[in-house]
C-alpha atoms as one frame of an Amber mdcrd trajectory, in Angstrom:
protein
   0.133  -0.064   0.017   1.249   3.407  -0.800   0.011   6.637   0.680   0.984
   8.538  -2.571  -2.056   6.996  -4.450  -4.056   5.791  -1.550  -4.517   2.575
  -3.496  -4.277  -0.378  -1.286  -4.606  -3.212  -3.805  -4.055  -6.353  -2.162
  -2.051  -5.114   0.706  -1.523  -6.749   4.227  -3.636  -3.985   5.898  -6.667
  -5.221   4.105  -6.200  -8.771   5.519  -5.420  -7.118   9.076  -8.644  -5.070
   8.977 -10.870  -7.691   7.579  -9.642 -10.532   9.869  -9.775  -8.657  13.027
 -13.418  -7.954  12.231 -14.165 -11.446  11.029 -12.720 -12.962  14.315 -14.444
 -10.515  16.644 -17.652 -11.360  14.785 -17.102 -14.950  15.488 -16.632 -14.456
  18.929 -19.607 -12.017  19.189 -21.786 -14.684  17.700 -20.495 -17.404  20.061
 -20.804 -14.946  23.026 -24.557 -14.452  22.024 -25.044 -18.155  22.371 -23.971
 -17.923  26.128 -27.051 -15.916  26.782 -28.729 -19.214  27.592 -26.522 -19.753
  30.553 -26.276 -17.968  33.906 -23.353 -15.574  34.069 -22.618 -16.598  30.333
 -21.675 -13.154  29.373 -19.041 -13.027  32.056 -17.351 -16.071  30.433 -17.408
 -14.383  27.323 -15.793 -11.256  28.470 -13.271 -13.091  30.393 -12.324 -15.250
  27.248 -11.983 -12.001  25.077  -9.962 -10.209  27.825  -7.512 -13.398  27.869
  -7.128 -13.385  24.227  -6.261  -9.566  24.163  -3.546 -10.196  26.709  -2.095
 -13.110  24.467  -2.218 -10.915  21.518  -0.537  -8.169  23.213   2.266 -10.301
  24.234   2.867 -11.614  20.754   2.901  -8.223  19.434   5.571  -7.026  21.941
   7.523  -9.989  21.009   7.130 -10.156  17.185   6.346  -6.598  16.199   9.092
  -4.581  14.569   8.811  -0.844  13.708  10.401  -0.156  10.317  10.391   3.633
  11.236   8.679   6.609   9.725   8.570   7.022   6.153   9.543   3.310   5.228
   6.513   2.880   3.071   7.062   6.142   1.068   8.392   5.622  -2.489  10.632
   8.780  -2.133  12.155   7.794   1.151  12.232   4.026   0.956  15.875   3.935
  -0.167  17.204   6.236   2.377  18.614   5.067   5.791  16.427   5.083   8.828
  18.272   8.255  10.445  17.768  10.302   7.146  14.021   9.146   6.814  13.402
  10.294  10.574  15.281  13.733  10.330  11.657  15.182  10.531  10.419  12.862
  13.239  10.236  15.467  16.041   6.588  16.553  16.343   5.458  19.537  17.839
   2.256  20.771  19.108   2.109  23.398  16.490   2.364  20.676  13.631  -0.374
  18.590  15.204  -2.497  21.663  15.232  -1.765  22.478  11.718  -3.427  18.897
  10.723  -6.640  20.688  11.392  -5.961  23.254   8.895  -5.677  20.556   6.153
  -8.982  20.382   4.405  -9.024  16.751   3.595  -8.482  15.341   7.094 -10.984
  17.610   8.477 -13.615  16.504   6.086 -12.766  12.909   6.968 -13.078  13.724
  10.737 -16.365  15.250  10.403 -17.574  12.161   8.130 -16.420   9.939  10.999
 -19.057  11.661  13.231 -21.540  11.029  10.523 -20.775   7.403  10.168 -23.974
   5.997  11.372 -22.975   2.432  10.267 -20.972   2.031  13.435 -24.380   1.453
  15.054 -25.425  -1.433  13.073 -22.849  -3.876  14.848 -23.301  -2.273  18.328
 -27.007  -2.464  18.283 -27.832  -5.022  15.585 -28.515  -7.894  17.822 -30.716
  -5.744  20.293 -32.646  -4.168  17.309 -33.672  -7.723  16.066 -34.629  -8.795
  19.525 -36.459  -5.503  20.330 -38.199  -4.783  16.889 -38.665  -8.242  15.456
 -39.039 -10.557  18.558 -35.921 -12.777  18.002 -34.210 -14.218  20.932 -30.881
 -13.337  21.571 -29.218 -16.554  20.653 -30.952 -16.252  17.307 -30.463 -12.628
  16.598 -26.647 -12.993  17.332 -26.377 -15.204  14.382 -26.226 -12.260  12.172
 -23.041 -11.184  13.567 -20.619 -13.683  11.752 -22.385 -13.254   8.329 -21.769
  -9.388   8.795 -18.023 -10.139   9.764 -17.587 -12.405   6.636 -19.174  -9.372
   4.729 -16.735  -6.756   6.331 -13.839  -9.021   5.614 -14.938  -9.478   1.845
 -15.536  -5.743   1.641 -11.861  -5.017   2.752 -10.781  -6.983   0.065 -13.306
  -5.762  -2.644 -12.439  -2.137  -1.461  -8.814  -2.404  -1.888  -8.966  -3.869
  -5.373 -11.862  -1.513  -6.318  -9.905   1.523  -5.153  -6.891   0.337  -7.118
  -8.960  -0.001 -10.192 -10.476   3.513  -9.848  -7.201   4.959  -9.055  -5.667
   3.780 -12.384  -8.531   5.113 -14.086  -8.955   8.531 -12.060  -5.914   9.087
 -10.027  -7.208  12.461  -8.574 -10.628  11.321  -7.247 -10.723   7.475  -7.508
 -10.659   6.764  -3.613 -13.149   9.611  -3.021 -15.663   8.009  -5.445 -15.215
   4.529  -3.790 -15.641   5.982  -0.290 -18.684   7.970  -1.117 -20.238   5.136
  -2.891 -19.940   2.899   0.051 -21.941   5.275   2.175 -24.809   5.543  -0.287
 -24.732   1.738  -0.884 -24.850   1.230   2.882 -27.823   3.455   3.337 -29.752
   1.645   0.667 -29.026  -1.859   1.996 -29.690  -0.758   5.569 -33.185   0.442
   4.540 -34.074  -3.058   3.240 -32.221  -4.920   5.952 -33.819  -3.168   8.810
 -37.204  -1.702   7.949 -38.903  -4.664   6.291 -39.731  -7.710   8.503 -38.508
 -10.664   6.555 -39.910 -13.213   8.989 -37.068 -15.445   9.663 -33.356 -14.781
  10.566 -31.905 -15.897   7.244 -32.801 -12.848   5.115 -31.823 -10.578   7.782
 -28.412 -12.215   7.935 -28.069 -11.758   4.181 -28.628  -7.989   4.396 -26.551
  -7.614   7.626 -23.854  -9.521   5.470 -24.147  -6.771   2.811 -24.139  -4.105
   5.267 -20.894  -5.597   6.619 -19.446  -5.819   3.088 -20.201  -1.897   2.465
 -18.801  -0.930   5.674 -15.733  -3.251   5.281 -14.790  -0.913   2.267 -14.259
   2.131   4.541 -11.082   1.237   6.406  -9.074   0.217   3.349  -9.949   3.557
   1.644 -10.022   6.061   4.259  -6.997   4.970   6.167  -4.838   5.341   2.979
  -6.596   8.606   2.346  -5.434  10.009   5.784  -1.940   8.789   5.153  -1.771
  10.372   1.542  -2.527  13.810   2.871  -0.390  13.912   5.865   3.341  13.763
   6.153   4.734  10.570   7.783   5.826  12.077  11.239   2.169  13.466  11.488
   0.307  10.295  10.717   0.391   8.949  14.092  -1.104  12.062  15.480  -3.618
  12.058  12.614  -4.666   8.506  13.435  -4.842   9.294  17.097  -7.365  12.051
  16.483  -9.321  10.009  13.769  -9.656   6.727  15.625  -9.023   7.460  19.253
 -11.092  10.850  19.471 -13.379  11.109  16.522 -14.369   7.493  16.163 -14.555
   6.861  19.872 -16.865  10.023  20.302 -19.065   8.799  17.264 -19.425   5.084
  18.780 -20.251   6.568  22.227 -22.658   9.048  20.890 -24.425   6.578  18.676
 -24.693   3.850  21.139 -25.765   6.444  24.068 -28.205   8.353  21.641 -29.828
   5.100  20.295 -30.627   3.928  23.855 -32.225   7.268  24.757 -34.068   7.762
  21.281 -34.892   4.172  21.253 -36.906   4.385  24.364 -38.600   7.726  23.074
 -39.374   6.801  19.496 -38.378   3.091  18.937 -35.463   1.364  17.678 -36.852
   0.840  14.172 -37.105   4.708  13.758 -33.526   5.308  15.169 -32.164   2.826
  12.753 -34.071   4.553   9.802 -32.718   8.040  10.841 -29.148   6.787  11.479
 -28.277   3.974   9.306 -30.373   5.292   6.251 -30.839   9.065   6.732 -27.589
   9.922   8.430 -25.488   7.681   5.930 -27.110   9.398   3.155 -26.127  12.768
   4.576 -22.516  11.410   5.008 -22.223  10.424   1.375 -23.415  13.771   0.236
 -20.860  15.370   2.740 -17.988  13.550   1.179 -18.466  15.468  -1.987 -16.394
  18.211  -0.472 -13.224  15.737  -0.944 -13.587  16.324  -4.806 -12.367  19.767
  -4.210  -9.527  19.091  -1.649  -8.063  15.667  -1.875  -6.147  15.821  -4.908
  -4.435  19.149  -4.122  -3.597  17.853  -0.560  -2.129  14.667  -1.791   0.058
  16.730  -4.456   1.368  18.841  -1.559   2.558  15.887   0.627   4.117  14.335
  -2.538   5.996  17.507  -3.199   7.322  17.643   0.334   8.432  14.306   0.167
  10.260  14.734  -3.007  11.927  17.815  -1.605  13.108  15.861   1.490  14.545
  13.193  -0.859  16.518  15.628  -3.203  17.894  17.334  -0.064  18.949  14.111
   1.526  20.676  12.781  -1.871  22.363  16.476  -2.273  23.690  16.097   1.192
């Protein structure tokens, strides 16, 4: 994956995003079956916690950081010390991130990402609105995870294909289309009573597919419009702040609004209405994204020339 084009192709990051969600959905489905046992949820949470500890230990032993700029074409041939000559990050630089148009648009879009509610409240929605048991309703989570995994692969190849045909706006078109597609599928998957759980599982799988496109498009887009030393801060703001705020707001808001208006209406407003607004809002990227990418590429090329001259 190269940030210069925001074109993931068949990059390992796709497998990472998709596999994490796939495994998480499998565990969520299994945990749902524990609802039939007293304190079953405790066993589920303990199991997930133990796995997280094991993965943390494995990462600390096996993970090696190649250093900032290692994935950049302009800097890849330089030694690590030269690549990280600009690694010192100041508060002024971090603040400057919020003056770059494209990251700001992507941050606001994250707050409009109503699809975050689907996985968090999907089971509760099916239990409350359509009367399924928790065990039966949780069966939609694994198909949704399979859809997400498929979406990460499809999103990478689709973005790569569009970039070859429209370097300036290919990723923007894919990201925007994914939002509109999710809204349409969510309408049919949540607002119509299909009777059995089977068709609901199909629509939730399709929602997972369109949602899975997002991480392999928006993450490289953020990389493409920020310099290597600022990407850590950019992702911290994007994931640890804005995405966390969005998930908390949707989860808390769905609870209160669900009591007042019903979860069926909430899902219509958030998964259909808000996602349509999100797709329309991303139109702004057609005016900013290409220019922001060009600015970063020019800065990286200047660094390379300066390093070679020295």
